[in-house]
Short mmCIF file of C-alpha atoms and ligand atoms in Angstrom, two decimals:
data_model
loop_
_atom_site.label_atom_id
_atom_site.label_comp_id
_atom_site.label_asym_id
_atom_site.label_seq_id
_atom_site.Cartn_x
_atom_site.Cartn_y
_atom_site.Cartn_z
CA MET A 22 78.01 -7.98 -142.78
CA GLY A 23 75.88 -10.63 -144.44
CA LEU A 24 72.21 -11.21 -144.76
CA ALA A 25 70.20 -12.71 -141.91
CA ILE A 26 67.24 -13.42 -144.18
CA GLU A 27 67.03 -13.52 -147.94
CA VAL A 28 63.92 -14.28 -149.99
CA ARG A 29 64.22 -14.95 -153.71
CA ASN A 30 61.25 -14.85 -156.08
CA ILE A 31 58.74 -15.96 -153.45
CA ARG A 32 55.19 -16.67 -154.61
CA LYS A 33 52.30 -17.67 -152.37
CA PHE A 34 48.80 -17.79 -153.84
CA PHE A 35 45.54 -18.62 -152.06
CA GLY A 36 43.42 -19.90 -154.94
CA ASN A 37 43.31 -16.97 -157.36
CA LEU A 38 44.54 -14.50 -154.79
CA ARG A 39 48.19 -13.55 -155.32
CA ALA A 40 49.10 -12.86 -151.68
CA ILE A 41 52.86 -12.85 -152.48
CA ASP A 42 53.73 -12.36 -156.10
CA ASP A 43 57.41 -12.79 -156.93
CA ILE A 44 59.10 -10.98 -154.05
CA SER A 45 62.88 -10.79 -153.50
CA PHE A 46 64.86 -8.86 -150.87
CA GLY A 47 67.44 -9.24 -148.11
CA VAL A 48 67.50 -8.34 -144.42
CA GLU A 49 70.96 -7.31 -143.17
CA GLU A 50 72.32 -9.06 -140.10
CA LYS A 51 71.97 -7.01 -136.88
CA SER A 52 69.60 -4.54 -138.53
CA LEU A 53 66.15 -3.33 -137.55
CA THR A 54 64.28 -3.77 -140.82
CA ILE A 55 60.63 -2.89 -141.20
CA LEU A 56 58.19 -4.45 -143.65
CA MET A 57 55.49 -1.88 -144.45
CA GLY A 58 52.44 -1.98 -146.67
CA PRO A 59 48.70 -1.31 -146.58
CA ASN A 60 46.26 -3.82 -145.02
CA GLY A 61 46.09 -7.06 -146.94
CA SER A 62 49.30 -6.44 -148.88
CA GLY A 63 50.78 -9.78 -147.84
CA LYS A 64 53.06 -8.92 -144.90
CA THR A 65 51.88 -11.60 -142.48
CA THR A 66 51.77 -14.17 -145.28
CA LEU A 67 55.40 -13.36 -146.07
CA ILE A 68 56.46 -13.81 -142.44
CA ASN A 69 54.54 -17.09 -142.37
CA VAL A 70 56.51 -18.25 -145.41
CA ILE A 71 59.83 -17.19 -143.85
CA GLY A 72 59.00 -18.88 -140.52
CA GLY A 73 57.93 -22.11 -142.22
CA LEU A 74 54.20 -21.94 -141.41
CA TYR A 75 53.38 -21.72 -145.13
CA LYS A 76 55.27 -23.39 -147.96
CA PRO A 77 55.81 -20.99 -150.86
CA ASP A 78 54.41 -22.00 -154.27
CA SER A 79 57.79 -21.08 -155.70
CA GLY A 80 60.97 -19.27 -154.72
CA LYS A 81 63.52 -19.74 -151.96
CA VAL A 82 64.12 -18.54 -148.40
CA PHE A 83 67.62 -18.37 -146.94
CA PHE A 84 68.53 -17.92 -143.28
CA LEU A 85 72.17 -16.91 -142.66
CA GLY A 86 72.99 -18.28 -146.09
CA LYS A 87 71.31 -21.65 -145.53
CA ASP A 88 68.38 -22.68 -147.70
CA ILE A 89 65.43 -23.16 -145.32
CA THR A 90 62.67 -23.29 -147.94
CA GLY A 91 59.94 -25.69 -146.88
CA LEU A 92 61.50 -26.61 -143.53
CA PRO A 93 58.89 -27.01 -140.77
CA PRO A 94 58.61 -24.15 -138.22
CA HIS A 95 60.31 -26.04 -135.37
CA GLU A 96 63.36 -26.79 -137.52
CA ILE A 97 63.64 -23.12 -138.46
CA TYR A 98 63.19 -22.14 -134.81
CA LYS A 99 66.01 -24.46 -133.80
CA LEU A 100 68.30 -22.74 -136.30
CA GLY A 101 67.80 -19.44 -134.42
CA LEU A 102 64.91 -17.76 -136.25
CA ALA A 103 62.01 -17.01 -133.87
CA ARG A 104 58.80 -15.01 -134.23
CA THR A 105 55.88 -13.37 -132.49
CA PHE A 106 52.29 -13.41 -133.70
CA GLN A 107 49.94 -10.58 -134.74
CA ILE A 108 47.48 -12.00 -132.17
CA PRO A 109 49.39 -12.65 -128.91
CA ALA A 110 49.80 -16.31 -128.00
CA LEU A 111 50.28 -15.84 -124.25
CA PHE A 112 48.82 -17.82 -121.39
CA LEU A 113 47.11 -15.14 -119.33
CA GLN A 114 46.54 -17.33 -116.28
CA LEU A 115 50.25 -18.15 -115.99
CA THR A 116 52.84 -15.84 -114.44
CA VAL A 117 55.30 -13.85 -116.50
CA LEU A 118 58.08 -16.30 -115.61
CA GLU A 119 55.92 -19.32 -116.43
CA ASN A 120 55.04 -17.88 -119.84
CA LEU A 121 58.74 -17.80 -120.67
CA MET A 122 59.37 -21.29 -119.31
CA VAL A 123 56.47 -22.72 -121.29
CA ALA A 124 57.83 -21.09 -124.45
CA SER A 125 61.04 -23.00 -123.94
CA LYS A 126 59.26 -26.27 -123.08
CA ASN A 127 57.24 -26.05 -126.24
CA ASN A 128 60.47 -26.11 -128.16
CA PRO A 129 60.18 -29.46 -129.92
CA GLY A 130 63.97 -29.58 -130.13
CA GLU A 131 64.19 -30.89 -126.57
CA HIS A 132 65.11 -34.53 -126.17
CA PHE A 133 62.14 -36.41 -124.83
CA ALA A 134 64.16 -39.43 -123.75
CA ARG A 135 66.50 -37.31 -121.66
CA SER A 136 63.57 -35.65 -119.94
CA LEU A 137 62.57 -39.07 -118.54
CA ILE A 138 65.70 -39.16 -116.39
CA LYS A 139 64.89 -37.15 -113.29
CA ALA A 140 68.34 -35.72 -112.58
CA SER A 141 68.65 -34.41 -116.08
CA TRP A 142 65.11 -33.11 -115.95
CA ILE A 143 65.93 -31.01 -112.86
CA GLU A 144 69.11 -29.77 -114.48
CA GLU A 145 67.11 -28.80 -117.58
CA GLU A 146 64.53 -27.03 -115.42
CA GLU A 147 67.26 -25.02 -113.68
CA LYS A 148 68.78 -24.01 -116.99
CA ILE A 149 65.41 -22.87 -118.32
CA THR A 150 64.71 -20.86 -115.16
CA GLU A 151 68.12 -19.20 -115.39
CA ARG A 152 67.55 -18.31 -119.04
CA ALA A 153 64.05 -17.00 -118.23
CA PHE A 154 65.46 -14.57 -115.66
CA GLU A 155 68.13 -13.46 -118.14
CA VAL A 156 65.42 -12.80 -120.73
CA LEU A 157 63.27 -10.90 -118.18
CA ALA A 158 66.21 -8.57 -117.59
CA MET A 159 66.74 -8.18 -121.33
CA VAL A 160 63.16 -7.03 -121.96
CA GLY A 161 62.85 -5.07 -118.70
CA LEU A 162 60.20 -7.22 -116.98
CA LEU A 163 62.28 -8.52 -114.07
CA HIS A 164 60.12 -6.72 -111.48
CA MET A 165 57.02 -8.48 -112.84
CA TRP A 166 58.35 -12.05 -112.82
CA ASP A 167 55.80 -13.51 -110.37
CA LYS A 168 52.77 -11.54 -111.58
CA PRO A 169 50.06 -13.27 -113.63
CA ALA A 170 50.16 -12.14 -117.26
CA THR A 171 46.62 -10.70 -116.84
CA VAL A 172 47.95 -7.75 -114.83
CA LEU A 173 50.39 -6.66 -117.55
CA SER A 174 49.67 -3.58 -119.66
CA GLY A 175 49.31 -3.94 -123.43
CA GLY A 176 52.89 -2.81 -123.91
CA GLN A 177 54.22 -5.21 -121.28
CA LEU A 178 52.38 -8.08 -122.99
CA LYS A 179 54.21 -7.18 -126.20
CA LEU A 180 57.51 -7.26 -124.31
CA LEU A 181 56.61 -10.66 -122.88
CA GLU A 182 55.92 -11.90 -126.43
CA ILE A 183 59.37 -10.70 -127.48
CA GLY A 184 60.78 -12.42 -124.39
CA ARG A 185 59.16 -15.69 -125.45
CA ALA A 186 60.91 -15.43 -128.79
CA LEU A 187 64.22 -14.74 -127.02
CA MET A 188 63.95 -17.93 -124.89
CA SER A 189 65.27 -19.89 -127.84
CA ASP A 190 68.56 -17.94 -128.05
CA ALA A 191 67.36 -16.74 -131.43
CA ASN A 192 69.65 -14.35 -133.29
CA THR A 193 66.85 -13.23 -135.62
CA ILE A 194 63.29 -12.39 -134.62
CA LEU A 195 60.25 -11.76 -136.79
CA LEU A 196 57.81 -9.37 -135.09
CA ASP A 197 54.24 -8.99 -136.35
CA GLU A 198 53.04 -5.55 -135.18
CA PRO A 199 54.97 -5.23 -131.89
CA ILE A 200 53.39 -1.86 -130.98
CA SER A 201 49.83 -2.16 -132.28
CA GLY A 202 47.39 -1.01 -129.62
CA VAL A 203 50.19 0.24 -127.37
CA ASN A 204 50.25 3.85 -126.11
CA PRO A 205 52.90 6.10 -127.72
CA THR A 206 55.18 6.30 -124.66
CA LEU A 207 55.37 2.52 -124.32
CA ALA A 208 55.64 2.12 -128.07
CA HIS A 209 58.80 4.27 -128.05
CA ASP A 210 60.02 2.23 -125.06
CA ILE A 211 59.56 -1.00 -127.00
CA PHE A 212 61.51 0.27 -130.00
CA GLU A 213 64.27 1.58 -127.71
CA LYS A 214 64.47 -1.93 -126.20
CA LEU A 215 64.72 -3.49 -129.67
CA VAL A 216 67.61 -1.15 -130.53
CA LYS A 217 69.36 -2.15 -127.26
CA LEU A 218 68.79 -5.86 -127.91
CA ARG A 219 70.32 -5.39 -131.34
CA ASP A 220 73.30 -3.42 -130.00
CA ASN A 221 73.99 -5.56 -126.92
CA PHE A 222 73.17 -9.03 -128.24
CA GLY A 223 73.52 -8.62 -132.01
CA ILE A 224 69.91 -9.64 -132.69
CA THR A 225 68.35 -8.96 -136.09
CA PHE A 226 64.73 -7.76 -136.08
CA PHE A 227 62.43 -8.03 -139.08
CA ILE A 228 59.33 -6.09 -138.10
CA ILE A 229 55.86 -5.65 -139.56
CA GLU A 230 54.34 -2.43 -138.27
CA HIS A 231 51.64 0.05 -139.29
CA ARG A 232 52.63 2.71 -136.74
CA LEU A 233 55.19 4.30 -139.04
CA ASP A 234 55.22 7.62 -137.16
CA ILE A 235 56.97 5.80 -134.29
CA ALA A 236 58.72 2.86 -135.97
CA LEU A 237 60.52 4.74 -138.74
CA GLY A 238 62.54 6.74 -136.22
CA TYR A 239 64.32 3.55 -135.12
CA VAL A 240 64.73 1.34 -138.18
CA ASP A 241 67.73 1.03 -140.51
CA GLU A 242 65.98 -0.31 -143.60
CA VAL A 243 62.48 -0.29 -145.01
CA ILE A 244 60.89 -2.83 -147.32
CA ALA A 245 57.68 -1.53 -148.84
CA MET A 246 55.13 -3.85 -150.40
CA ALA A 247 51.63 -3.49 -151.83
CA TYR A 248 49.22 -5.99 -153.41
CA GLY A 249 51.66 -8.86 -152.89
CA LYS A 250 54.47 -7.11 -154.75
CA LEU A 251 57.64 -5.35 -153.67
CA VAL A 252 57.35 -1.59 -154.23
CA THR A 253 60.83 -0.47 -153.12
CA THR A 254 63.47 -0.86 -150.39
CA GLY A 255 65.84 1.65 -148.80
CA LYS A 256 66.37 4.11 -145.96
CA PRO A 257 63.22 5.35 -144.17
CA GLU A 258 63.32 8.89 -145.56
CA THR A 259 63.87 7.66 -149.14
CA VAL A 260 61.11 5.07 -149.04
CA THR A 261 58.47 7.27 -147.41
CA SER A 262 59.01 10.04 -149.94
CA ASP A 263 58.78 7.57 -152.86
CA GLN A 264 55.75 8.44 -155.00
CA ARG A 265 54.93 4.74 -155.59
CA VAL A 266 54.78 4.09 -151.86
CA ILE A 267 52.57 7.13 -151.26
CA GLU A 268 50.22 6.01 -154.03
CA ALA A 269 50.01 2.48 -152.60
CA TYR A 270 48.84 3.94 -149.29
CA LEU A 271 46.37 6.27 -150.96
CA GLY A 272 44.90 3.18 -152.62
CA GLY A 273 46.32 4.37 -155.97
N1 ATP B 8 45.18 -18.54 -145.05
C1 ATP B 8 44.67 -17.72 -145.97
N2 ATP B 8 43.75 -18.17 -146.88
C2 ATP B 8 43.24 -17.37 -147.82
N3 ATP B 8 43.58 -16.06 -147.96
C3 ATP B 8 44.49 -15.57 -147.11
C4 ATP B 8 45.07 -16.36 -146.07
N4 ATP B 8 45.93 -15.59 -145.37
C5 ATP B 8 45.89 -14.37 -145.93
N5 ATP B 8 45.03 -14.34 -146.98
C6 ATP B 8 44.77 -13.20 -147.85
O1 ATP B 8 46.02 -12.81 -148.40
C7 ATP B 8 46.12 -11.39 -148.47
C8 ATP B 8 47.31 -10.94 -147.66
O2 ATP B 8 47.00 -11.12 -146.28
P1 ATP B 8 48.05 -10.80 -145.12
O3 ATP B 8 47.42 -11.20 -143.85
O4 ATP B 8 49.37 -11.39 -145.45
O5 ATP B 8 48.14 -9.20 -145.21
P2 ATP B 8 48.85 -8.17 -144.22
O6 ATP B 8 49.72 -7.31 -145.08
O7 ATP B 8 49.49 -8.88 -143.09
O8 ATP B 8 47.60 -7.30 -143.70
P3 ATP B 8 47.39 -6.55 -142.28
O9 ATP B 8 48.22 -5.31 -142.37
O10 ATP B 8 45.93 -6.23 -142.30
O11 ATP B 8 47.80 -7.47 -141.19
C9 ATP B 8 44.79 -10.84 -147.98
O12 ATP B 8 43.97 -10.59 -149.10
C10 ATP B 8 44.24 -11.98 -147.13
O13 ATP B 8 42.83 -11.94 -147.10
MG1 MG B 9 49.22 -8.86 -141.03
#
């Protein structure tokens, strides 16, 4: 199998701060790959570069072999690479179903001209609704479809975020801390769902997460970074027993 994402020699500086300093690695298609590293090591910045929110100062990003360096986020999204945010971007006053439908509407790939023709607008609306119900089943929120997002638990909000990313038919999803602030039982539930989504729909997940006690039991590959640099990559047990990784976490 090939690589879903590949970054080559990526650099992203903020003034003098070397947030990402010459990082290269690949994320296998249909894998659950975790990006780990202490606070401030550059994980979110890296996902922002991959998703097109930040342009790298140098280096290249490839998605399924295609060079996507510098493409705007909506172009990357249209290619099938979606993401969630560290701080949830949900509309709490809307229902669960509406949150999914809005995610799809926000997709700038939609043809504005076509949406002016009423018949086609209704057809579009029906398609989006159908997809939203499919996605609700995929993330296990079908029973909550008409509830306002405010009544969801922390874990269910995370699932809704993942659902929003799935509305685009993405085959690769970047998740920024999908289980932060979620109780352990639900956190395991979320990772079990990710494994199922991978197995049943062939989705690749590239995940930032600090809760390694839970996450490492589910992931195939680990990418460890610290201070904007790559420390090592490999299987969970190899990476977590690596002295350089341990030192990075101890503040070494
Ligand atoms: N837009 C920005 N402007 C200036 N500095 C930034 C910006 N975004 C991030 N940084 C800095 O870059 C470094 C890396 O930040 P980043 O958010 O990528 O870390 P992180 O690994 O995601 O941390 P955490 O685990 O706490 O989420 C930090 O020192 C941060 O303060
Ligand atoms: Mg972060």
